[in-house]
Amino acid sequence: MITKTDSANLGTVVSVRGSVVDVRFDGYLPPIYSLLRTGQNGQIAIEVMAQIDAHRVRGIALTPTQGLARGMPVTDTGGPLLAPVGKDTLGRMFDVFGNAIDHLPAPAAVEWRSVHNAPPPLMQRSTQSEIFETGIKAIDVLVPLERGGKAGLFGGAGVGKTVLLTEMIHNMVGHHDGVSIFCGIGERCREGEELYRDMHDAGVLPNMVMLFGQMNELPGSRFRVGHAALTMAEYFRDDEHRDVLLLIDNIFRFIQAGSEVSGLMGQMPSRLGYQPTMGTELAGLEERIANTANGAITSIQAVYVPADDFTDPAAVHAFSHLSASIVLSRKRASEGLYPAIDPLLSNSKMATPGIIGTRHYLLGQEIRRTLAQYAELKDIIAMLGLEQLSPEDRNIVGRARRLEHFLTQPFFTTEQFSGIAGKLVSLEDALDGCERILRDEFKDYPESALYMIGTIDEAHAKLHAPAQAPADKAQQAAA
């Protein structure tokens, strides 16, 4: 139990309503975002969210409040929630308070900094646009990512957001001269454990930091873990002058946690039940992700779309902050076209001739045009059949289907499930393959020869590979 001392600013619990705690201070009233401690050995943490009157503050508990009662003493820590920063954080896994959760000793040589920081001023931001290659054909060709930008992975439940995010980590961390920070907001603890083990086995953990605010934790904790991750990212960018890859899974859970906090605080909800301050809260997080003269924080964020409704306020607000939007389609996933990226809904602000070059731009436009024409012809094919189309339209359908199959790719992170070795494809190889398909070079090849391959030359080898024995086929199908 916290005992009264002359130096500490002490208060008293006056009410407890779930995660909402009111505290009375007779002396100095703690400012907003101050961290308060109470309970046995101060294990209950409370963040001040409002000053009710001259003597009372209302806070949200970041830890479970079991055992908390009226009259218990509360200590004002004199500052906000802090996150550990420093080289010793690399290769480690933390919670929102900076406690190590990987069963290893706490890192020694770390500095503690506030999780509440202002975005870099406009004068310090870099205006140069550079492409960030991922090694994934569908993204590099149609939705090029920006170094120091923000890319969103949009999709409903079960369409492959986390798998695609994990694949990007695998592809980029190995040959990315910088630091990767993975922030799990309100996600499953199973995914965190698997990711930690995979990164350890791949040998890339020494250049990674992982933070988790798990699904079962209180909304206050989930709401702040993103700010803690950004504080760590800003240290590596501003102090170490290194590029940082910040991966967030899932930004919708941040909005959801903010909605829960808002409801607990008694604020009137706005449209569809979201908090009235959603835009401000999301901007406060997103605007800190920036490219400066010291280095860049490149962010890739998974965004869960409730009920696959892209007009949902959470999705709409997230769209406005992104330089690239990668939309995952449930229909394409059901057809086995992985990664299930919808090329017509996905877009990137980098896809201009001045940034990606004229050849890449024109090729991307031609691919989209071909796929859009195929989408328009699908209704006619469904009603009348492919035979009723003109020869020109049949050629368009053939090209589009071959493009769709070529833009699939086996992932390193799914090798154990699919039995197919993962492929990393350079942008030049991906563009070359799409260009040759559009020139009808593979017109006589079956679509299956282009499915789940890396470079286009693998189609020839796949077509002329010796036939599998039935037992081998059955074994692969079972896998």
JSON list of C-alpha atoms in Angstrom, two decimals, residues 376-479:
[
{"chain": "A", "resi": 376, "resn": "GLU", "atom": "CA", "xyz": [-17.27, -5.11, -67.11]},
{"chain": "A", "resi": 377, "resn": "LEU", "atom": "CA", "xyz": [-17.42, -8.26, -69.25]},
{"chain": "A", "resi": 378, "resn": "LYS", "atom": "CA", "xyz": [-17.98, -10.62, -66.29]},
{"chain": "A", "resi": 379, "resn": "ASP", "atom": "CA", "xyz": [-21.77, -10.12, -66.30]},
{"chain": "A", "resi": 380, "resn": "ILE", "atom": "CA", "xyz": [-21.99, -10.96, -70.01]},
{"chain": "A", "resi": 381, "resn": "ILE", "atom": "CA", "xyz": [-19.82, -14.05, -69.50]},
{"chain": "A", "resi": 382, "resn": "ALA", "atom": "CA", "xyz": [-22.02, -15.17, -66.59]},
{"chain": "A", "resi": 383, "resn": "MET", "atom": "CA", "xyz": [-25.23, -14.83, -68.63]},
{"chain": "A", "resi": 384, "resn": "LEU", "atom": "CA", "xyz": [-24.20, -15.81, -72.18]},
{"chain": "A", "resi": 385, "resn": "GLY", "atom": "CA", "xyz": [-20.84, -17.54, -71.85]},
{"chain": "A", "resi": 386, "resn": "LEU", "atom": "CA", "xyz": [-17.35, -16.69, -73.05]},
{"chain": "A", "resi": 387, "resn": "GLU", "atom": "CA", "xyz": [-18.14, -17.93, -76.60]},
{"chain": "A", "resi": 388, "resn": "GLN", "atom": "CA", "xyz": [-20.56, -15.03, -77.19]},
{"chain": "A", "resi": 389, "resn": "LEU", "atom": "CA", "xyz": [-17.84, -12.41, -76.84]},
{"chain": "A", "resi": 390, "resn": "SER", "atom": "CA", "xyz": [-16.05, -10.90, -79.83]},
{"chain": "A", "resi": 391, "resn": "PRO", "atom": "CA", "xyz": [-12.50, -12.17, -80.55]},
{"chain": "A", "resi": 392, "resn": "GLU", "atom": "CA", "xyz": [-11.09, -8.86, -79.28]},
{"chain": "A", "resi": 393, "resn": "ASP", "atom": "CA", "xyz": [-13.00, -9.14, -75.98]},
{"chain": "A", "resi": 394, "resn": "ARG", "atom": "CA", "xyz": [-11.92, -12.77, -75.59]},
{"chain": "A", "resi": 395, "resn": "ASN", "atom": "CA", "xyz": [-8.30, -11.63, -75.91]},
{"chain": "A", "resi": 396, "resn": "ILE", "atom": "CA", "xyz": [-8.89, -9.00, -73.20]},
{"chain": "A", "resi": 397, "resn": "VAL", "atom": "CA", "xyz": [-10.37, -11.65, -70.89]},
{"chain": "A", "resi": 398, "resn": "GLY", "atom": "CA", "xyz": [-7.42, -13.97, -71.52]},
{"chain": "A", "resi": 399, "resn": "ARG", "atom": "CA", "xyz": [-4.87, -11.23, -70.80]},
{"chain": "A", "resi": 400, "resn": "ALA", "atom": "CA", "xyz": [-6.71, -10.12, -67.65]},
{"chain": "A", "resi": 401, "resn": "ARG", "atom": "CA", "xyz": [-6.95, -13.66, -66.25]},
{"chain": "A", "resi": 402, "resn": "ARG", "atom": "CA", "xyz": [-3.27, -14.29, -66.95]},
{"chain": "A", "resi": 403, "resn": "LEU", "atom": "CA", "xyz": [-2.37, -10.99, -65.27]},
{"chain": "A", "resi": 404, "resn": "GLU", "atom": "CA", "xyz": [-4.48, -11.93, -62.22]},
{"chain": "A", "resi": 405, "resn": "HIS", "atom": "CA", "xyz": [-2.73, -15.29, -61.96]},
{"chain": "A", "resi": 406, "resn": "PHE", "atom": "CA", "xyz": [0.74, -13.80, -62.48]},
{"chain": "A", "resi": 407, "resn": "LEU", "atom": "CA", "xyz": [0.15, -11.22, -59.73]},
{"chain": "A", "resi": 408, "resn": "THR", "atom": "CA", "xyz": [-0.34, -14.02, -57.21]},
{"chain": "A", "resi": 409, "resn": "GLN", "atom": "CA", "xyz": [2.77, -14.88, -55.24]},
{"chain": "A", "resi": 410, "resn": "PRO", "atom": "CA", "xyz": [3.85, -17.60, -52.80]},
{"chain": "A", "resi": 411, "resn": "PHE", "atom": "CA", "xyz": [4.82, -16.12, -49.42]},
{"chain": "A", "resi": 412, "resn": "PHE", "atom": "CA", "xyz": [7.67, -17.12, -47.15]},
{"chain": "A", "resi": 413, "resn": "THR", "atom": "CA", "xyz": [5.36, -16.85, -44.14]},
{"chain": "A", "resi": 414, "resn": "THR", "atom": "CA", "xyz": [2.86, -19.37, -45.58]},
{"chain": "A", "resi": 415, "resn": "GLU", "atom": "CA", "xyz": [5.34, -22.02, -46.75]},
{"chain": "A", "resi": 416, "resn": "GLN", "atom": "CA", "xyz": [4.37, -24.36, -43.91]},
{"chain": "A", "resi": 417, "resn": "PHE", "atom": "CA", "xyz": [0.68, -24.20, -44.94]},
{"chain": "A", "resi": 418, "resn": "SER", "atom": "CA", "xyz": [0.91, -24.17, -48.76]},
{"chain": "A", "resi": 419, "resn": "GLY", "atom": "CA", "xyz": [3.99, -26.33, -49.30]},
{"chain": "A", "resi": 420, "resn": "ILE", "atom": "CA", "xyz": [5.19, -23.79, -51.92]},
{"chain": "A", "resi": 421, "resn": "ALA", "atom": "CA", "xyz": [8.52, -22.03, -51.40]},
{"chain": "A", "resi": 422, "resn": "GLY", "atom": "CA", "xyz": [8.24, -18.25, -50.94]},
{"chain": "A", "resi": 423, "resn": "LYS", "atom": "CA", "xyz": [9.43, -15.89, -53.70]},
{"chain": "A", "resi": 424, "resn": "LEU", "atom": "CA", "xyz": [10.94, -12.39, -53.60]},
{"chain": "A", "resi": 425, "resn": "VAL", "atom": "CA", "xyz": [10.48, -10.60, -56.95]},
{"chain": "A", "resi": 426, "resn": "SER", "atom": "CA", "xyz": [12.27, -7.41, -57.99]},
{"chain": "A", "resi": 427, "resn": "LEU", "atom": "CA", "xyz": [10.28, -4.55, -59.49]},
{"chain": "A", "resi": 428, "resn": "GLU", "atom": "CA", "xyz": [12.05, -4.92, -62.85]},
{"chain": "A", "resi": 429, "resn": "ASP", "atom": "CA", "xyz": [11.15, -8.63, -63.08]},
{"chain": "A", "resi": 430, "resn": "ALA", "atom": "CA", "xyz": [7.53, -7.92, -62.11]},
{"chain": "A", "resi": 431, "resn": "LEU", "atom": "CA", "xyz": [7.19, -5.16, -64.76]},
{"chain": "A", "resi": 432, "resn": "ASP", "atom": "CA", "xyz": [8.85, -7.36, -67.39]},
{"chain": "A", "resi": 433, "resn": "GLY", "atom": "CA", "xyz": [6.38, -10.20, -66.70]},
{"chain": "A", "resi": 434, "resn": "CYS", "atom": "CA", "xyz": [3.31, -7.94, -66.93]},
{"chain": "A", "resi": 435, "resn": "GLU", "atom": "CA", "xyz": [4.60, -6.34, -70.14]},
{"chain": "A", "resi": 436, "resn": "ARG", "atom": "CA", "xyz": [5.15, -9.73, -71.81]},
{"chain": "A", "resi": 437, "resn": "ILE", "atom": "CA", "xyz": [1.66, -10.91, -70.81]},
{"chain": "A", "resi": 438, "resn": "LEU", "atom": "CA", "xyz": [0.10, -7.75, -72.29]},
{"chain": "A", "resi": 439, "resn": "ARG", "atom": "CA", "xyz": [2.04, -8.42, -75.54]},
{"chain": "A", "resi": 440, "resn": "ASP", "atom": "CA", "xyz": [0.29, -11.85, -75.70]},
{"chain": "A", "resi": 441, "resn": "GLU", "atom": "CA", "xyz": [3.60, -13.67, -75.38]},
{"chain": "A", "resi": 442, "resn": "PHE", "atom": "CA", "xyz": [1.92, -16.24, -73.08]},
{"chain": "A", "resi": 443, "resn": "LYS", "atom": "CA", "xyz": [-1.35, -16.46, -74.99]},
{"chain": "A", "resi": 444, "resn": "ASP", "atom": "CA", "xyz": [-0.99, -20.22, -75.53]},
{"chain": "A", "resi": 445, "resn": "TYR", "atom": "CA", "xyz": [0.01, -20.94, -71.91]},
{"chain": "A", "resi": 446, "resn": "PRO", "atom": "CA", "xyz": [-2.63, -22.25, -69.51]},
{"chain": "A", "resi": 447, "resn": "GLU", "atom": "CA", "xyz": [-3.49, -19.85, -66.67]},
{"chain": "A", "resi": 448, "resn": "SER", "atom": "CA", "xyz": [-2.30, -22.41, -64.12]},
{"chain": "A", "resi": 449, "resn": "ALA", "atom": "CA", "xyz": [1.28, -22.06, -65.44]},
{"chain": "A", "resi": 450, "resn": "LEU", "atom": "CA", "xyz": [1.28, -18.41, -64.25]},
{"chain": "A", "resi": 451, "resn": "TYR", "atom": "CA", "xyz": [-0.29, -19.14, -60.84]},
{"chain": "A", "resi": 452, "resn": "MET", "atom": "CA", "xyz": [1.87, -18.82, -57.71]},
{"chain": "A", "resi": 453, "resn": "ILE", "atom": "CA", "xyz": [5.18, -18.19, -59.48]},
{"chain": "A", "resi": 454, "resn": "GLY", "atom": "CA", "xyz": [7.90, -15.57, -58.97]},
{"chain": "A", "resi": 455, "resn": "THR", "atom": "CA", "xyz": [9.38, -14.25, -62.24]},
{"chain": "A", "resi": 456, "resn": "ILE", "atom": "CA", "xyz": [7.60, -14.86, -65.55]},
{"chain": "A", "resi": 457, "resn": "ASP", "atom": "CA", "xyz": [10.34, -17.25, -66.74]},
{"chain": "A", "resi": 458, "resn": "GLU", "atom": "CA", "xyz": [9.17, -19.73, -64.11]},
{"chain": "A", "resi": 459, "resn": "ALA", "atom": "CA", "xyz": [5.97, -20.22, -66.14]},
{"chain": "A", "resi": 460, "resn": "HIS", "atom": "CA", "xyz": [7.97, -21.96, -68.89]},
{"chain": "A", "resi": 461, "resn": "ALA", "atom": "CA", "xyz": [9.69, -24.24, -66.37]},
{"chain": "A", "resi": 462, "resn": "LYS", "atom": "CA", "xyz": [6.36, -24.99, -64.63]},
{"chain": "A", "resi": 463, "resn": "LEU", "atom": "CA", "xyz": [4.69, -25.87, -67.95]},
{"chain": "A", "resi": 464, "resn": "HIS", "atom": "CA", "xyz": [7.45, -28.30, -68.96]},
{"chain": "A", "resi": 465, "resn": "ALA", "atom": "CA", "xyz": [8.00, -29.79, -65.49]},
{"chain": "A", "resi": 466, "resn": "PRO", "atom": "CA", "xyz": [7.51, -33.59, -65.29]},
{"chain": "A", "resi": 467, "resn": "ALA", "atom": "CA", "xyz": [4.02, -34.62, -64.22]},
{"chain": "A", "resi": 468, "resn": "GLN", "atom": "CA", "xyz": [3.58, -35.31, -60.53]},
{"chain": "A", "resi": 469, "resn": "ALA", "atom": "CA", "xyz": [2.70, -38.76, -59.34]},
{"chain": "A", "resi": 470, "resn": "PRO", "atom": "CA", "xyz": [-0.92, -39.02, -58.05]},
{"chain": "A", "resi": 471, "resn": "ALA", "atom": "CA", "xyz": [0.33, -39.67, -54.50]},
{"chain": "A", "resi": 472, "resn": "ASP", "atom": "CA", "xyz": [2.44, -36.49, -54.62]},
{"chain": "A", "resi": 473, "resn": "LYS", "atom": "CA", "xyz": [-0.53, -34.50, -55.90]},
{"chain": "A", "resi": 474, "resn": "ALA", "atom": "CA", "xyz": [-2.76, -35.82, -53.12]},
{"chain": "A", "resi": 475, "resn": "GLN", "atom": "CA", "xyz": [-0.11, -35.00, -50.53]},
{"chain": "A", "resi": 476, "resn": "GLN", "atom": "CA", "xyz": [0.26, -31.44, -51.83]},
{"chain": "A", "resi": 477, "resn": "ALA", "atom": "CA", "xyz": [-3.52, -30.96, -51.90]},
{"chain": "A", "resi": 478, "resn": "ALA", "atom": "CA", "xyz": [-3.76, -32.13, -48.30]},
{"chain": "A", "resi": 479, "resn": "ALA", "atom": "CA", "xyz": [-1.02, -29.67, -47.32]}
]
